[in-house]
PDB file of C-alpha atoms in Angstrom:
ATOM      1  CA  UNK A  38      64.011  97.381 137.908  1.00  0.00           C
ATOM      2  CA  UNK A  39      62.867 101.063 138.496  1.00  0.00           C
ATOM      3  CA  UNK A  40      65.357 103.976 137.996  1.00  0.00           C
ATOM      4  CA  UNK A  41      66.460 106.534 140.603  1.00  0.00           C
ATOM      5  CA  UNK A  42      64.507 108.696 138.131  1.00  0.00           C
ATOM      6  CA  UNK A  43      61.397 106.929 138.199  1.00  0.00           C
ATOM      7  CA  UNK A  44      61.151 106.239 141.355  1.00  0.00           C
ATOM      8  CA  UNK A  45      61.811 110.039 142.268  1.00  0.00           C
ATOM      9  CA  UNK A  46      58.909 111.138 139.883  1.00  0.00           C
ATOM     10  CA  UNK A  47      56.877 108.733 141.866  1.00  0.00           C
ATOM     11  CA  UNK A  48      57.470 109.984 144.906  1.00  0.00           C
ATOM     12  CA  UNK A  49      56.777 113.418 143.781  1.00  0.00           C
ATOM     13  CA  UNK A  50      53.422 112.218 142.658  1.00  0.00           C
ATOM     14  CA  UNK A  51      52.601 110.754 145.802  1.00  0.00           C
ATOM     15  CA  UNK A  52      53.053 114.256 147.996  1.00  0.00           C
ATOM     16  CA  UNK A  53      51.520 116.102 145.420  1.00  0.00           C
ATOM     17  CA  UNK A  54      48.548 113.605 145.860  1.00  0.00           C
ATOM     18  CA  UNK A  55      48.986 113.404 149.776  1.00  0.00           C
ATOM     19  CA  UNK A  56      48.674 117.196 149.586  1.00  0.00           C
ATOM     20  CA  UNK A  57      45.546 117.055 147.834  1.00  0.00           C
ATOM     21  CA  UNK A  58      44.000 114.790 150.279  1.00  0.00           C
ATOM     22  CA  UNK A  59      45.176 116.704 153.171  1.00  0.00           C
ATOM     23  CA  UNK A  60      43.536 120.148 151.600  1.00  0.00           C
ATOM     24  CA  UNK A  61      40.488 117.936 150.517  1.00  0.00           C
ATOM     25  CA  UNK A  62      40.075 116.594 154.046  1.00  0.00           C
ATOM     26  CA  UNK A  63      40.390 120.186 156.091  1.00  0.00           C
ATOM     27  CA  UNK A  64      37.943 121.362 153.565  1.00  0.00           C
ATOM     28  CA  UNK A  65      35.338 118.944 154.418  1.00  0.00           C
ATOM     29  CA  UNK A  66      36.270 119.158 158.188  1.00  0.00           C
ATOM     30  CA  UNK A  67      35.672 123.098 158.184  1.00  0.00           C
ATOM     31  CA  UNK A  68      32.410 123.083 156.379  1.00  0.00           C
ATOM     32  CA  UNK A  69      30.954 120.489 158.972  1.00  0.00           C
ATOM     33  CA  UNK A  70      32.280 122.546 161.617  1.00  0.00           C
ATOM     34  CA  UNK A  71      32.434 125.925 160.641  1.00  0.00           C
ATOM     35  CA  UNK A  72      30.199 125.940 158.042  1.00  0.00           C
ATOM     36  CA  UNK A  73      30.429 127.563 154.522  1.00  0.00           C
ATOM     37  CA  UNK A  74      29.974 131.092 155.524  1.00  0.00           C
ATOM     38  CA  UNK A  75      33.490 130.898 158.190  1.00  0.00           C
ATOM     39  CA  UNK A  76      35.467 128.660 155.900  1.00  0.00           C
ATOM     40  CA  UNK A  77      38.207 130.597 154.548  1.00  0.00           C
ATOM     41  CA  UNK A  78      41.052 129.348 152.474  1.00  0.00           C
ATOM     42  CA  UNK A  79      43.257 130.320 155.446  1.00  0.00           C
ATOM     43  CA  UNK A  80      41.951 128.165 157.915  1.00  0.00           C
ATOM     44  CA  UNK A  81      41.873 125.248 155.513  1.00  0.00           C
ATOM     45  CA  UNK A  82      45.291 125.792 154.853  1.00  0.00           C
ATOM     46  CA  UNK A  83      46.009 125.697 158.423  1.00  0.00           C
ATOM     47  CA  UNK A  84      44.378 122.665 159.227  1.00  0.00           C
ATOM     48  CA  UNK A  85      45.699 121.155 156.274  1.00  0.00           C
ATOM     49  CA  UNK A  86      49.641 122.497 157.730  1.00  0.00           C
ATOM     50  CA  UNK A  87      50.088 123.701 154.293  1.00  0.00           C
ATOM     51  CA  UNK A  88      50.813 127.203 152.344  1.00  0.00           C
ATOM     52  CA  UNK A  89      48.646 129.542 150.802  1.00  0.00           C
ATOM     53  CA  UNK A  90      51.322 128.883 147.581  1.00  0.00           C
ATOM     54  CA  UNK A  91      50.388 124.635 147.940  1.00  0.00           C
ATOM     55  CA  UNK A  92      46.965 125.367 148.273  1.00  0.00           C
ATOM     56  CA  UNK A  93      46.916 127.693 145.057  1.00  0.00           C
ATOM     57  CA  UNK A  94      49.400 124.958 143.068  1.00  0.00           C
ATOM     58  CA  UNK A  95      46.503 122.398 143.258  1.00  0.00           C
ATOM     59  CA  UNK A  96      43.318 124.588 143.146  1.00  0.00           C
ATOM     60  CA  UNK A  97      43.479 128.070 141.720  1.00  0.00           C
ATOM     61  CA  UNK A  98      39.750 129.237 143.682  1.00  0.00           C
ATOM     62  CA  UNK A  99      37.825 128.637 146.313  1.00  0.00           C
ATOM     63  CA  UNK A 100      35.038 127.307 144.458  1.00  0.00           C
ATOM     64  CA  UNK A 101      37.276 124.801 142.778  1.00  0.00           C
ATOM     65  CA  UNK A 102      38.927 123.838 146.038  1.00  0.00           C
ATOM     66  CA  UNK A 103      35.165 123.268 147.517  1.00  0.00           C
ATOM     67  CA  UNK A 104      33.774 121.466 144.508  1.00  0.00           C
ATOM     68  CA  UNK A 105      36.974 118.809 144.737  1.00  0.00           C
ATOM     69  CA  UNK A 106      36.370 118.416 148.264  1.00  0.00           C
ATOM     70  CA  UNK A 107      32.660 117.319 147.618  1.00  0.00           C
ATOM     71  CA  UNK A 108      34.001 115.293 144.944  1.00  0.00           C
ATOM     72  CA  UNK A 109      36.121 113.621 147.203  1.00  0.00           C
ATOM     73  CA  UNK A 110      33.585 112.925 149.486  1.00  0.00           C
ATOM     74  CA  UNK A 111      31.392 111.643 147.077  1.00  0.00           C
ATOM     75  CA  UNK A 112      33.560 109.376 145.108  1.00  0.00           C
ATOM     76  CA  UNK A 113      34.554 107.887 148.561  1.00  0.00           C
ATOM     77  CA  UNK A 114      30.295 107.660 148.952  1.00  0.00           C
ATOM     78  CA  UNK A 115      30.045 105.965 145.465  1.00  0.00           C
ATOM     79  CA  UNK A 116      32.208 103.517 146.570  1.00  0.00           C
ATOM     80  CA  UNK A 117      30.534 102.851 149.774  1.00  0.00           C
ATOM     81  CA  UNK A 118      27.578 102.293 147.838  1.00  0.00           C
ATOM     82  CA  UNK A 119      28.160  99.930 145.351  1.00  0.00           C
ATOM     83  CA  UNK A 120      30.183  98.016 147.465  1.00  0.00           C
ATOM     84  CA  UNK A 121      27.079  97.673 150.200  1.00  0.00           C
ATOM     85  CA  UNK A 122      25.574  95.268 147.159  1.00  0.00           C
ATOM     86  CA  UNK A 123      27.458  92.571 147.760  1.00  0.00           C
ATOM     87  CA  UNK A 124      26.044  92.267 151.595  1.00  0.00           C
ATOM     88  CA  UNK A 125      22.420  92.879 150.197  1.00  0.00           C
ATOM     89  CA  UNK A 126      20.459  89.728 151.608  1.00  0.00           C
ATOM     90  CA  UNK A 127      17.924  87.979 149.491  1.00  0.00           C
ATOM     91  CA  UNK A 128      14.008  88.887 149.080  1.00  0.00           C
ATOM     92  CA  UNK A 129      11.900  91.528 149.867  1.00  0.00           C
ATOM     93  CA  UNK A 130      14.169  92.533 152.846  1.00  0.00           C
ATOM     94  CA  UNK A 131      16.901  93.113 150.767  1.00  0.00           C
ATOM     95  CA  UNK A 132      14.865  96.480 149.597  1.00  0.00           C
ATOM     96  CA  UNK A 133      14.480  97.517 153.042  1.00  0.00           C
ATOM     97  CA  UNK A 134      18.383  96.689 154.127  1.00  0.00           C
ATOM     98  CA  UNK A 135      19.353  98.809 151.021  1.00  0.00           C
ATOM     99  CA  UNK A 136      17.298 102.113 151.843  1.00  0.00           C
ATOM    100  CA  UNK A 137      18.913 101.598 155.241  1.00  0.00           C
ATOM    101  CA  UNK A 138      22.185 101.803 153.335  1.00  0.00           C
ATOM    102  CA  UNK A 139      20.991 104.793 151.645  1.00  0.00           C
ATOM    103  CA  UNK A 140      19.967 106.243 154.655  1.00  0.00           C
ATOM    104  CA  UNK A 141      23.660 105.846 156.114  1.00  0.00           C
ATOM    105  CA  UNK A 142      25.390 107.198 152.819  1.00  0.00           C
ATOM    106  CA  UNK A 143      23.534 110.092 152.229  1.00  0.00           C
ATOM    107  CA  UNK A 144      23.457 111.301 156.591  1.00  0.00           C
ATOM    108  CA  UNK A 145      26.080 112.079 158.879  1.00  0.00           C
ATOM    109  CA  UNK A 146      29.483 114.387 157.096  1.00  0.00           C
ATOM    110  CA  UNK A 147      28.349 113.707 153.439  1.00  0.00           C
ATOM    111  CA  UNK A 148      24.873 115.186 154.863  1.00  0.00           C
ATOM    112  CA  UNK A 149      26.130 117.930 156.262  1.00  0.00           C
ATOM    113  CA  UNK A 150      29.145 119.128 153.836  1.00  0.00           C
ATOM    114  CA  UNK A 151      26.927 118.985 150.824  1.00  0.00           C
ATOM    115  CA  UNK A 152      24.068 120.763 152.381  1.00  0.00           C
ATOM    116  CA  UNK A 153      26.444 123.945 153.254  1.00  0.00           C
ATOM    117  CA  UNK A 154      27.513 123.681 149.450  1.00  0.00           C
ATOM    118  CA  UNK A 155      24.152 123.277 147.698  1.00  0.00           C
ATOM    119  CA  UNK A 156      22.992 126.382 149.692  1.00  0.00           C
ATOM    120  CA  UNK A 157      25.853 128.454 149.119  1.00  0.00           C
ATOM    121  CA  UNK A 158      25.276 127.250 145.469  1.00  0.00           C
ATOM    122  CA  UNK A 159      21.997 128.935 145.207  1.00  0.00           C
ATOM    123  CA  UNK A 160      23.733 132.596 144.664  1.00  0.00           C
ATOM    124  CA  UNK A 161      26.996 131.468 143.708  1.00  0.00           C
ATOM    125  CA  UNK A 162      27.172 130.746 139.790  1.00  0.00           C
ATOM    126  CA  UNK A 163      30.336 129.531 139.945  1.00  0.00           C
ATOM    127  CA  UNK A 164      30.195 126.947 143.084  1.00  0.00           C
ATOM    128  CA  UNK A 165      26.525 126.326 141.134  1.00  0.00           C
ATOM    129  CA  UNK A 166      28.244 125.266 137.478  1.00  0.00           C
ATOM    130  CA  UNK A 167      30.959 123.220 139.226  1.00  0.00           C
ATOM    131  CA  UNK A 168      28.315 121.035 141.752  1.00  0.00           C
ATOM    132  CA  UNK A 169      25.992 119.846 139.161  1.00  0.00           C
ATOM    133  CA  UNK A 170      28.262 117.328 137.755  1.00  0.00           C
ATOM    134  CA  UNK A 171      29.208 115.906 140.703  1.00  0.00           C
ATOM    135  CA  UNK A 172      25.999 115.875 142.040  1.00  0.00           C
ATOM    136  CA  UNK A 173      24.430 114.062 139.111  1.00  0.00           C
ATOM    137  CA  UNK A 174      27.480 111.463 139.348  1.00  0.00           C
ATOM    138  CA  UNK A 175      26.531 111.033 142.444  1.00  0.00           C
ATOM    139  CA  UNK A 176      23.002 110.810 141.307  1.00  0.00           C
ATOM    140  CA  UNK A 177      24.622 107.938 138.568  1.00  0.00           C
ATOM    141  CA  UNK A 178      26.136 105.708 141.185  1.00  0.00           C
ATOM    142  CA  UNK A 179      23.250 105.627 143.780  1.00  0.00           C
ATOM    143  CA  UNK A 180      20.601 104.430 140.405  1.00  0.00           C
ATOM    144  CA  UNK A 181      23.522 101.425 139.824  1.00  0.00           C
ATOM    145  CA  UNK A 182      23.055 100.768 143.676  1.00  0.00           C
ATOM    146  CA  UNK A 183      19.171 101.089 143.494  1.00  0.00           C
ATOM    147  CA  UNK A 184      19.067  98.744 140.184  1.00  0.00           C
ATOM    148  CA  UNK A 185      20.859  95.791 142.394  1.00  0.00           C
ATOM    149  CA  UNK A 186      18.295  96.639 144.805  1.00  0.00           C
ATOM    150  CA  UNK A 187      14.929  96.393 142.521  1.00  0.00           C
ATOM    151  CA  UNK A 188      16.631  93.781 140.320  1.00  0.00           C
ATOM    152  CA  UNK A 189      16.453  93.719 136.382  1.00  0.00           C
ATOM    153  CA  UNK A 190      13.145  93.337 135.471  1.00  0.00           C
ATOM    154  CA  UNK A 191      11.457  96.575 137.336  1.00  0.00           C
ATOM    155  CA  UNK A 192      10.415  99.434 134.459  1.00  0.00           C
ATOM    156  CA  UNK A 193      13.716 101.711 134.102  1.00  0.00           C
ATOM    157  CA  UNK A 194      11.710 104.774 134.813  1.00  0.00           C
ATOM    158  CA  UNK A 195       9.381 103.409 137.419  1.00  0.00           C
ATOM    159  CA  UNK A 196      12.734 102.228 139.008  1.00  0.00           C
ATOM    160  CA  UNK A 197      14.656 105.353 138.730  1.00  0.00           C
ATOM    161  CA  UNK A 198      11.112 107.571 139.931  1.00  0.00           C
ATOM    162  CA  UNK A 199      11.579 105.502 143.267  1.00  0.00           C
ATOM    163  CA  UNK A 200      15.257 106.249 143.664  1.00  0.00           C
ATOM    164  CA  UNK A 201      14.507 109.831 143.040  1.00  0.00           C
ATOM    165  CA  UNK A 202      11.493 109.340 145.699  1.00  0.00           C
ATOM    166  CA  UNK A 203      13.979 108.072 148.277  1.00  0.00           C
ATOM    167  CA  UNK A 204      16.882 110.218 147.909  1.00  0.00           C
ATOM    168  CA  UNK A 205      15.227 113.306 148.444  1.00  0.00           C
ATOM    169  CA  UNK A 206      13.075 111.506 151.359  1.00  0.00           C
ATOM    170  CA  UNK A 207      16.792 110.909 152.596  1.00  0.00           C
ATOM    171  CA  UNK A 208      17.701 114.414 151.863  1.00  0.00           C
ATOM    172  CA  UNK A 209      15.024 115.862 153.737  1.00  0.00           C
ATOM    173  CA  UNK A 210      15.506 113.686 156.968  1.00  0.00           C
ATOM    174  CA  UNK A 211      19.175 114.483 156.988  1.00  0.00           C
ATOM    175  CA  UNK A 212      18.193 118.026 157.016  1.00  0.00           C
ATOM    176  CA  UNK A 213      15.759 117.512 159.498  1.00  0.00           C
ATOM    177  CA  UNK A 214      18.359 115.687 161.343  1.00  0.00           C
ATOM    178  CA  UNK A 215      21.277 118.740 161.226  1.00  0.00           C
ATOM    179  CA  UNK A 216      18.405 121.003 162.882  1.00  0.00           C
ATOM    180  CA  UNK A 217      18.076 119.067 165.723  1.00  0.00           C
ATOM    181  CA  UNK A 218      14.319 117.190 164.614  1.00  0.00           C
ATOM    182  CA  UNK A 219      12.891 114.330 165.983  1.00  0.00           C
ATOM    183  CA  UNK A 220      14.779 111.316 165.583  1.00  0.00           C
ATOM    184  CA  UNK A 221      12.135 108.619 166.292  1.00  0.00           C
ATOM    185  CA  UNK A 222       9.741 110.290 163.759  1.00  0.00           C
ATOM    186  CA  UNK A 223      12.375 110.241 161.060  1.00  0.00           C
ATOM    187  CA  UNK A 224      12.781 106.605 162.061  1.00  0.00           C
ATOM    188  CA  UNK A 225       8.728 106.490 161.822  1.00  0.00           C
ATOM    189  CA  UNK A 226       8.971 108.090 158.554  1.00  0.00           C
ATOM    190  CA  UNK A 227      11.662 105.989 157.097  1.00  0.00           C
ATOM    191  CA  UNK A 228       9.982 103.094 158.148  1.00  0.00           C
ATOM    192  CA  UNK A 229       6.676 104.105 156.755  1.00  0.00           C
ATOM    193  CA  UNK A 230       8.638 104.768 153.540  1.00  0.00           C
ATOM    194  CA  UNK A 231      10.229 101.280 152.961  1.00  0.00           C
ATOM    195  CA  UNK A 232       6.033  99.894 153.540  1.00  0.00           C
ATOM    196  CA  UNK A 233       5.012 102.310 151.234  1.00  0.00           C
ATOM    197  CA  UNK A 234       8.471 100.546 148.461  1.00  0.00           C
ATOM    198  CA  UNK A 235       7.712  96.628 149.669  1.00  0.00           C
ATOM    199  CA  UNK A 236       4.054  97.629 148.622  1.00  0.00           C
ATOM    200  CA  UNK A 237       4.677  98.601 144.929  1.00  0.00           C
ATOM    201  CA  UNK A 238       7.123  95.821 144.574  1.00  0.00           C
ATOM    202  CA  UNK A 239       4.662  93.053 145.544  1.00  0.00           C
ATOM    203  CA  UNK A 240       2.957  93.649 142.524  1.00  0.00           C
ATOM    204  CA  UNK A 241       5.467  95.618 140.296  1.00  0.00           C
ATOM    205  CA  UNK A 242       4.969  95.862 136.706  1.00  0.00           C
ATOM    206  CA  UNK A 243       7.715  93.903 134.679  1.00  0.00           C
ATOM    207  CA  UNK A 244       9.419  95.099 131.814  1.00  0.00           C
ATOM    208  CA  UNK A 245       8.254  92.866 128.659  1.00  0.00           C
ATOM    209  CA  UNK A 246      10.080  89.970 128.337  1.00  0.00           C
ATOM    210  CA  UNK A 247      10.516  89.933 132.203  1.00  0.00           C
TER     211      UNK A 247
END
């Protein structure tokens, strides 16, 4: 049976990690709105309905407060994404059902938050340093997703030069999509993308032994 003790500590760790969440969340929510240029630690802390002194408790700068919120996002992506392999179908049109998933992960507030942060990045050293590590876990989870895509027996680096290929197809429609582009040509490109993937797959070189 618990303690009045332990149980106290555990509630303590719960608001400390429901205030987290709460700063994490109003962080996202300005950058898709406001964008990174008006987000200000103020209005996150508004949104949030929490202090300056809570905000500064859990992250002592900006850049760390905008680097955890990415994180955030992303491990919530990473999730999203390995668990989409369990509803992969069989056969070549389970390559074309995952870049759809891909597609869906990597548009919409993930999109949109990151892009504000990766161009803010570009003459901030500090936002910079923190992003990379997230981005490249990021980069980690989406190759597991890919491999359950491609199966075993596709050449690691031929596999992981596709993934690359995609994402930053992805990337660039999501972009394309934020500025207001043309949606049935990214849905012509996309389309004309996953041809262009069933091609090299119908005669894909094995890895030996395979």
């Amino acid at each position: 049976m618990a303690t009045p003790t332990a149980r106290k500590h555990r509630t303590q760790a719960e608001r400390s990690e429901r205030t987290r969440e709460l700063l994490l969340d109003a962080t996202v929510e300005c950058l898709v709105e406001l964008g990174y240029a008006h987000t200000t630690v103020q209005e996150i802390c508004q949104r949030a309905g929490l202090s300056r002194g809570a905000q500064q408790h859990h992250f002592t700068t900006k850049a760390e407060l905008m680097t955890s919120a990415l994180e955030h996002l992303f491990a919530r992506l990473s999730a999203q994404i390995l668990n989409a392999t369990a509803e992969l179908p069989p056969g070549p049109e389970r390559i074309e059902v995952g870049i759809d998933q891909l597609w869906s992960a990597y548009s919409g507030t993930l999109s949109t938050a990151a892009v504000e942060l990766w161009v803010a990045a570009r003459t901030d050293p500090e936002l910079r340093k923190s992003l990379l590590p997230v981005d490249r876990a990021l980069g980690h989870a989406t190759l597991r997703f890919y491999r359950q895509i491609v199966g075993p027996d596709l050449d690691e680096q031929r596999a992981e030069t596709l993934l690359l290929l995609t994402v930053n197809l992805i990337r660039g429609l999501a972009l394309d999509a934020m500025i207001g582009g043309d949606a049935k040509r990214r849905t012509a490109l996309l389309t004309e993308w996953k041809s262009l993937v069933l091609d090299q797959f119908a005669n894909r070189p094995r890895v030996e032994g395979g």
